[in-house]
Amino acid sequence: MPRSHRRFVLAATLLAAAFAPCLARAQDTASEEAKRRATNLAAYPEAARALFGQKTTPAHMPPESIGSYARGCLAGGAALPVDGDAWQVMRLNRNRNWGHPELIAFLERLARNVPKINGWPGLLVGDMSQARGGPMLTGHASHQIGLDADVWLTPMPRDRIGRDERENMPAVNMARSDWRDVDPKNWTPAHTRLIRAVAAEPRVERIFVNPALKVALCRESGSERDWLKKVRPIWGHNYHFHIRLSCPVGMASCAGQEPPNFGDGCGEELSGWIQRQHEAIFNPPKPKPGPKPKPKPPMSLEALPPECRQVLNAR
């Protein structure tokens, strides 16, 4: 088998393994979520995800994002109120509406501006971080330092959503059935206006969307395309978009990302994402015969910055 084909098969295999859980998580009911949390907790009770996943209150310390987005923790976290004048928090049982105070302030200001941005009444906010950040028992490699937030691509209803509905209400898939573009029945110009406005915010480091959504954003961007460089394609993210803020100014404990330097991302790179996604969904590689390899153990506490142990043990 040519080396280039082997690389493609490997990429498709990894994508198929990663993509299905992304789809499942978006539609999990509260009971399904609870079962997966219990299973993961029992499998590796000393893993960082188990230790941080069981902390339901913040560390009473000065606010600090410690480490990197996918390997860190959060001190002095604040909670986004579950009901605001222009937002409602979803999946309340997860207790993931925590973040650095700068993220809380950003989301509240953004939500209040949404009616002017695209006419929606407000935002439905999904997963942010845990009370002390860190790895999670279910989902998300990142969201660990209180600077990431998922915002649903479903407009907030004008009426309040009840708690049971917030746990089980299905999100709307914005991707077309072939996963090569958006579904015109669900995607509207309001989605583009919202994501464009968020990308224009100086504090926003990245926005992650499904490759199919990036196709629409590239097509609908108009002549001003500079904002597109912050919008990156990634698996899943067909029900929501992921906002990532840059590290707070002067916070040496926070490891940010390099500024985007890859252009608008609308060319050959995006075509590759679309093709790999299509192959993984519609033509996944057949499993190899023989026993399945053992899964890689989850991240240990020792893999996080040393300060995270203090955060974990704080009152």
Tab-separated table of C-alpha atoms in Angstrom:
chain	number	residue	atom	x	y	z
A	1	MET	CA	0.000	0.000	0.000
A	2	PRO	CA	1.485	3.385	-0.935
A	3	ARG	CA	2.571	5.517	2.015
A	4	SER	CA	0.146	8.317	1.115
A	5	HIS	CA	-2.776	5.855	1.094
A	6	ARG	CA	-1.690	4.383	4.436
A	7	ARG	CA	-1.677	7.887	5.911
A	8	PHE	CA	-5.187	8.501	4.558
A	9	VAL	CA	-6.495	5.204	5.985
A	10	LEU	CA	-4.953	6.006	9.364
A	11	ALA	CA	-6.477	9.499	9.351
A	12	ALA	CA	-9.870	8.110	8.353
A	13	THR	CA	-9.689	5.436	11.053
A	14	LEU	CA	-8.887	7.989	13.732
A	15	LEU	CA	-11.616	10.271	12.448
A	16	ALA	CA	-14.231	7.523	12.445
A	17	ALA	CA	-13.352	6.687	16.040
A	18	ALA	CA	-13.473	10.332	17.124
A	19	PHE	CA	-16.440	11.529	15.105
A	20	ALA	CA	-19.150	9.113	16.283
A	21	PRO	CA	-18.832	10.098	19.963
A	22	CYS	CA	-19.091	13.773	18.956
A	23	LEU	CA	-22.439	13.080	17.328
A	24	ALA	CA	-23.640	10.958	20.239
A	25	ARG	CA	-22.693	13.520	22.899
A	26	ALA	CA	-24.743	16.232	21.245
A	27	GLN	CA	-27.922	14.170	21.598
A	28	ASP	CA	-27.236	12.474	24.946
A	29	THR	CA	-30.093	12.528	27.408
A	30	ALA	CA	-29.383	13.200	31.074
A	31	SER	CA	-29.564	9.489	31.916
A	32	GLU	CA	-27.152	8.540	29.113
A	33	GLU	CA	-24.741	11.219	30.247
A	34	ALA	CA	-24.914	9.961	33.835
A	35	LYS	CA	-24.197	6.385	32.737
A	36	ARG	CA	-21.127	7.406	30.761
A	37	ARG	CA	-19.840	9.498	33.656
A	38	ALA	CA	-20.252	6.567	36.058
A	39	THR	CA	-18.513	4.180	33.653
A	40	ASN	CA	-15.545	6.485	33.144
A	41	LEU	CA	-15.255	7.201	36.855
A	42	ALA	CA	-15.212	3.496	37.709
A	43	ALA	CA	-12.689	2.640	34.984
A	44	TYR	CA	-9.983	5.079	36.115
A	45	PRO	CA	-10.896	6.518	39.546
A	46	GLU	CA	-7.477	8.185	39.998
A	47	ALA	CA	-7.335	9.819	36.567
A	48	ALA	CA	-7.352	13.617	36.390
A	49	ARG	CA	-10.782	13.529	34.755
A	50	ALA	CA	-12.216	11.624	37.727
A	51	LEU	CA	-10.624	13.908	40.316
A	52	PHE	CA	-11.711	17.141	38.637
A	53	GLY	CA	-15.033	15.743	37.421
A	54	GLN	CA	-16.170	15.174	41.003
A	55	LYS	CA	-15.490	18.750	42.137
A	56	THR	CA	-18.756	20.667	42.014
A	57	THR	CA	-17.619	23.959	43.551
A	58	PRO	CA	-14.829	26.348	42.540
A	59	ALA	CA	-11.455	26.663	44.255
A	60	HIS	CA	-11.592	29.726	46.507
A	61	MET	CA	-8.472	31.309	45.046
A	62	PRO	CA	-7.763	34.374	42.897
A	63	PRO	CA	-9.054	33.814	39.324
A	64	GLU	CA	-6.381	32.139	37.220
A	65	SER	CA	-6.306	30.056	34.044
A	66	ILE	CA	-3.494	27.560	34.555
A	67	GLY	CA	-1.825	25.627	31.740
A	68	SER	CA	-3.142	25.160	28.231
A	69	TYR	CA	-6.659	24.732	26.868
A	70	ALA	CA	-6.283	20.934	26.748
A	71	ARG	CA	-3.977	20.431	29.743
A	72	GLY	CA	-4.746	22.668	32.687
A	73	CYS	CA	-7.182	23.802	35.358
A	74	LEU	CA	-9.072	26.824	36.671
A	75	ALA	CA	-8.677	28.650	39.984
A	76	GLY	CA	-11.302	31.089	41.242
A	77	GLY	CA	-13.869	30.096	38.634
A	78	ALA	CA	-17.172	31.931	38.306
A	79	ALA	CA	-20.518	30.509	37.189
A	80	LEU	CA	-22.565	31.867	34.327
A	81	PRO	CA	-26.088	32.247	35.783
A	82	VAL	CA	-28.302	29.560	34.280
A	83	ASP	CA	-30.891	32.197	33.351
A	84	GLY	CA	-30.005	35.605	31.988
A	85	ASP	CA	-31.958	38.293	30.222
A	86	ALA	CA	-30.495	37.122	26.902
A	87	TRP	CA	-29.197	33.601	27.545
A	88	GLN	CA	-30.149	30.227	28.976
A	89	VAL	CA	-27.713	27.493	29.992
A	90	MET	CA	-28.368	23.998	28.622
A	91	ARG	CA	-27.591	20.527	30.045
A	92	LEU	CA	-27.602	21.783	33.628
A	93	ASN	CA	-26.867	18.342	35.085
A	94	ARG	CA	-23.321	18.566	33.720
A	95	ASN	CA	-22.453	21.576	35.916
A	96	ARG	CA	-20.234	22.962	33.178
A	97	ASN	CA	-21.307	26.593	33.206
A	98	TRP	CA	-18.058	27.723	34.874
A	99	GLY	CA	-15.270	29.877	33.525
A	100	HIS	CA	-12.721	32.561	34.214
A	101	PRO	CA	-14.579	35.774	35.143
A	102	GLU	CA	-13.440	37.303	31.855
A	103	LEU	CA	-15.258	34.553	29.942
A	104	ILE	CA	-18.416	35.102	31.994
A	105	ALA	CA	-18.353	38.829	31.266
A	106	PHE	CA	-17.702	38.170	27.568
A	107	LEU	CA	-20.633	35.770	27.200
A	108	GLU	CA	-23.059	38.019	29.048
A	109	ARG	CA	-22.097	41.008	26.875
A	110	LEU	CA	-22.264	38.938	23.687
A	111	ALA	CA	-25.698	37.532	24.549
A	112	ARG	CA	-27.107	40.991	25.220
A	113	ASN	CA	-25.803	42.177	21.841
A	114	VAL	CA	-27.251	39.225	19.910
A	115	PRO	CA	-30.626	40.875	19.130
A	116	LYS	CA	-28.709	43.672	17.393
A	117	ILE	CA	-26.297	41.280	15.694
A	118	ASN	CA	-28.754	38.884	14.073
A	119	GLY	CA	-32.228	39.367	15.555
A	120	TRP	CA	-32.235	36.338	17.863
A	121	PRO	CA	-33.698	36.852	21.356
A	122	GLY	CA	-30.471	35.519	22.850
A	123	LEU	CA	-28.163	32.514	23.152
A	124	LEU	CA	-28.395	28.927	24.352
A	125	VAL	CA	-25.089	28.230	26.082
A	126	GLY	CA	-23.714	24.699	26.213
A	127	ASP	CA	-20.577	23.367	27.874
A	128	MET	CA	-18.033	25.790	29.277
A	129	SER	CA	-15.711	24.403	31.978
A	130	GLN	CA	-16.076	22.471	35.203
A	131	ALA	CA	-15.979	24.305	38.521
A	132	ARG	CA	-12.208	23.809	38.735
A	133	GLY	CA	-11.573	23.207	35.059
A	134	GLY	CA	-9.402	20.239	34.262
A	135	PRO	CA	-10.205	17.164	32.142
A	136	MET	CA	-13.841	16.032	32.016
A	137	LEU	CA	-15.387	12.630	32.643
A	138	THR	CA	-17.248	12.868	29.319
A	139	GLY	CA	-16.416	14.767	26.163
A	140	HIS	CA	-14.019	17.609	25.377
A	141	ALA	CA	-10.264	17.408	25.238
A	142	SER	CA	-10.116	21.158	25.836
A	143	HIS	CA	-12.399	23.424	27.970
A	144	GLN	CA	-9.912	22.936	30.834
A	145	ILE	CA	-8.878	26.476	31.844
A	146	GLY	CA	-12.148	28.395	31.820
A	147	LEU	CA	-11.712	30.174	28.487
A	148	ASP	CA	-13.779	27.925	26.171
A	149	ALA	CA	-17.547	27.941	25.633
A	150	ASP	CA	-19.949	26.136	23.304
A	151	VAL	CA	-22.852	28.182	21.967
A	152	TRP	CA	-25.751	26.358	20.365
A	153	LEU	CA	-26.656	27.173	16.777
A	154	THR	CA	-30.305	27.088	17.837
A	155	PRO	CA	-31.704	30.540	18.745
A	156	MET	CA	-32.833	31.040	22.317
A	157	PRO	CA	-36.636	30.852	22.502
A	158	ARG	CA	-38.432	33.918	23.830
A	159	ASP	CA	-39.971	31.763	26.575
A	160	ARG	CA	-37.949	30.125	29.338
A	161	ILE	CA	-37.049	26.484	28.766
A	162	GLY	CA	-37.836	24.145	31.655
A	163	ARG	CA	-35.097	22.136	33.343
A	164	ASP	CA	-36.211	18.771	31.914
A	165	GLU	CA	-36.296	20.213	28.421
A	166	ARG	CA	-32.844	21.709	28.860
A	167	GLU	CA	-31.508	18.249	29.657
A	168	ASN	CA	-33.146	16.418	26.762
A	169	MET	CA	-33.997	18.960	24.066
A	170	PRO	CA	-32.200	17.838	20.872
A	171	ALA	CA	-29.870	20.275	19.191
A	172	VAL	CA	-30.310	21.003	15.478
A	173	ASN	CA	-27.816	19.539	13.015
A	174	MET	CA	-26.679	22.300	10.658
A	175	ALA	CA	-24.855	19.980	8.259
A	176	ARG	CA	-26.414	18.721	5.031
A	177	SER	CA	-27.089	15.005	4.731
A	178	ASP	CA	-23.879	14.462	2.737
A	179	TRP	CA	-21.827	16.484	5.246
A	180	ARG	CA	-20.282	18.603	2.492
A	181	ASP	CA	-22.239	21.816	3.160
A	182	VAL	CA	-24.913	23.220	5.461
A	183	ASP	CA	-28.560	22.187	5.415
A	184	PRO	CA	-30.482	25.162	3.942
A	185	LYS	CA	-33.540	24.170	5.973
A	186	ASN	CA	-31.666	24.963	9.188
A	187	TRP	CA	-28.801	27.316	8.327
A	188	THR	CA	-29.662	30.985	7.848
A	189	PRO	CA	-27.767	34.248	7.248
A	190	ALA	CA	-28.269	34.942	10.966
A	191	HIS	CA	-25.783	32.165	11.768
A	192	THR	CA	-23.135	33.763	9.585
A	193	ARG	CA	-23.745	37.190	11.109
A	194	LEU	CA	-23.375	35.817	14.628
A	195	ILE	CA	-20.168	33.863	14.013
A	196	ARG	CA	-18.683	36.753	12.051
A	197	ALA	CA	-19.422	39.167	14.913
A	198	VAL	CA	-17.836	36.832	17.458
A	199	ALA	CA	-14.748	36.330	15.295
A	200	ALA	CA	-14.318	40.110	15.083
A	201	GLU	CA	-13.956	40.347	18.869
A	202	PRO	CA	-10.303	41.054	19.793
A	203	ARG	CA	-10.434	38.684	22.800
A	204	VAL	CA	-11.512	35.711	20.669
A	205	GLU	CA	-8.565	33.469	19.876
A	206	ARG	CA	-10.346	30.782	17.840
A	207	ILE	CA	-13.806	29.652	16.764
A	208	PHE	CA	-14.307	25.970	15.928
A	209	VAL	CA	-17.051	24.770	13.585
A	210	ASN	CA	-17.761	21.648	11.565
A	211	PRO	CA	-16.061	21.659	8.131
A	212	ALA	CA	-19.508	21.779	6.470
A	213	LEU	CA	-20.260	25.012	8.323
A	214	LYS	CA	-16.913	26.495	7.356
A	215	VAL	CA	-17.891	25.932	3.706
A	216	ALA	CA	-20.959	28.126	4.182
A	217	LEU	CA	-19.031	30.780	6.083
A	218	CYS	CA	-16.427	30.985	3.311
A	219	ARG	CA	-19.160	31.337	0.691
A	220	GLU	CA	-21.144	33.927	2.650
A	221	SER	CA	-18.259	36.010	3.980
A	222	GLY	CA	-18.376	38.772	1.388
A	223	SER	CA	-15.350	40.880	0.474
A	224	GLU	CA	-14.055	41.283	4.051
A	225	ARG	CA	-12.549	37.893	4.866
A	226	ASP	CA	-9.991	38.612	7.552
A	227	TRP	CA	-12.290	37.263	10.300
A	228	LEU	CA	-12.333	33.819	8.679
A	229	LYS	CA	-8.766	33.100	9.767
A	230	LYS	CA	-9.964	32.612	13.355
A	231	VAL	CA	-12.670	30.132	12.299
A	232	ARG	CA	-11.197	26.643	12.166
A	233	PRO	CA	-12.833	23.365	10.990
A	234	ILE	CA	-12.990	20.481	13.438
A	235	TRP	CA	-14.937	17.243	13.858
A	236	GLY	CA	-18.366	17.426	15.462
A	237	HIS	CA	-19.422	21.038	16.081
A	238	ASN	CA	-22.375	20.728	13.718
A	239	TYR	CA	-24.847	21.638	16.502
A	240	HIS	CA	-22.862	24.422	18.142
A	241	PHE	CA	-19.836	26.617	17.623
A	242	HIS	CA	-16.940	26.743	20.059
A	243	ILE	CA	-15.609	30.090	21.268
A	244	ARG	CA	-12.084	30.248	22.692
A	245	LEU	CA	-10.789	33.387	24.370
A	246	SER	CA	-7.129	34.350	24.519
A	247	CYS	CA	-5.305	34.249	27.841
A	248	PRO	CA	-6.042	37.148	30.191
A	249	VAL	CA	-3.476	39.921	29.835
A	250	GLY	CA	-0.426	39.408	32.038
A	251	MET	CA	-1.434	35.924	33.206
A	252	ALA	CA	1.853	34.040	32.944
A	253	SER	CA	0.293	30.773	34.122
A	254	CYS	CA	-1.888	30.599	30.977
A	255	ALA	CA	-0.422	29.093	27.795
A	256	GLY	CA	-2.168	30.573	24.753
A	257	GLN	CA	-2.081	29.599	21.094
A	258	GLU	CA	-0.024	31.063	18.304
A	259	PRO	CA	-1.896	33.770	16.361
A	260	PRO	CA	-3.616	32.313	13.276
A	261	ASN	CA	-1.238	32.458	10.324
A	262	PHE	CA	-2.909	30.140	7.803
A	263	GLY	CA	-4.995	32.584	5.768
A	264	ASP	CA	-8.752	32.318	5.546
A	265	GLY	CA	-8.678	28.488	5.482
A	266	CYS	CA	-11.161	28.279	2.608
A	267	GLY	CA	-9.064	26.503	0.002
A	268	GLU	CA	-7.362	23.142	-0.288
A	269	GLU	CA	-7.148	22.656	3.471
A	270	LEU	CA	-10.937	22.892	3.868
A	271	SER	CA	-11.503	20.556	0.927
A	272	GLY	CA	-9.327	17.992	2.685
A	273	TRP	CA	-11.350	18.250	5.885
A	274	ILE	CA	-14.584	17.808	3.947
A	275	GLN	CA	-13.315	14.730	2.123
A	276	ARG	CA	-11.931	13.048	5.257
A	277	GLN	CA	-15.174	13.707	7.116
A	278	HIS	CA	-17.263	12.297	4.259
A	279	GLU	CA	-15.120	9.163	4.069
A	280	ALA	CA	-15.236	8.600	7.829
A	281	ILE	CA	-19.038	8.821	7.922
A	282	PHE	CA	-19.977	6.998	4.730
A	283	ASN	CA	-17.024	4.690	4.098
A	284	PRO	CA	-15.284	4.037	7.430
A	285	PRO	CA	-12.324	1.612	7.392
A	286	LYS	CA	-13.183	-1.952	8.355
A	287	PRO	CA	-11.825	-3.003	11.757
A	288	LYS	CA	-8.740	-5.149	11.660
A	289	PRO	CA	-9.150	-8.814	12.677
A	290	GLY	CA	-7.919	-9.922	16.063
A	291	PRO	CA	-8.191	-8.459	19.548
A	292	LYS	CA	-8.754	-4.754	19.877
A	293	PRO	CA	-5.813	-2.757	21.261
A	294	LYS	CA	-6.186	-1.558	24.822
A	295	PRO	CA	-7.365	2.048	25.057
A	296	LYS	CA	-4.821	4.627	26.111
A	297	PRO	CA	-5.210	5.512	29.803
A	298	PRO	CA	-6.680	8.958	30.417
A	299	MET	CA	-4.577	11.907	31.504
A	300	SER	CA	-3.073	11.627	34.985
A	301	LEU	CA	-2.906	14.419	37.538
A	302	GLU	CA	0.870	14.445	37.112
A	303	ALA	CA	0.416	15.420	33.453
A	304	LEU	CA	-1.172	18.747	34.483
A	305	PRO	CA	0.738	21.793	35.731
A	306	PRO	CA	1.823	21.360	39.389
A	307	GLU	CA	-0.443	24.257	40.441
A	308	CYS	CA	-3.467	22.146	39.504
A	309	ARG	CA	-2.914	19.915	42.516
A	310	GLN	CA	-3.322	22.996	44.725
A	311	VAL	CA	-6.490	23.930	42.825
A	312	LEU	CA	-7.850	20.410	43.263
A	313	ASN	CA	-7.185	20.399	47.011
A	314	ALA	CA	-8.333	23.943	47.767
A	315	ARG	CA	-11.465	24.468	49.834
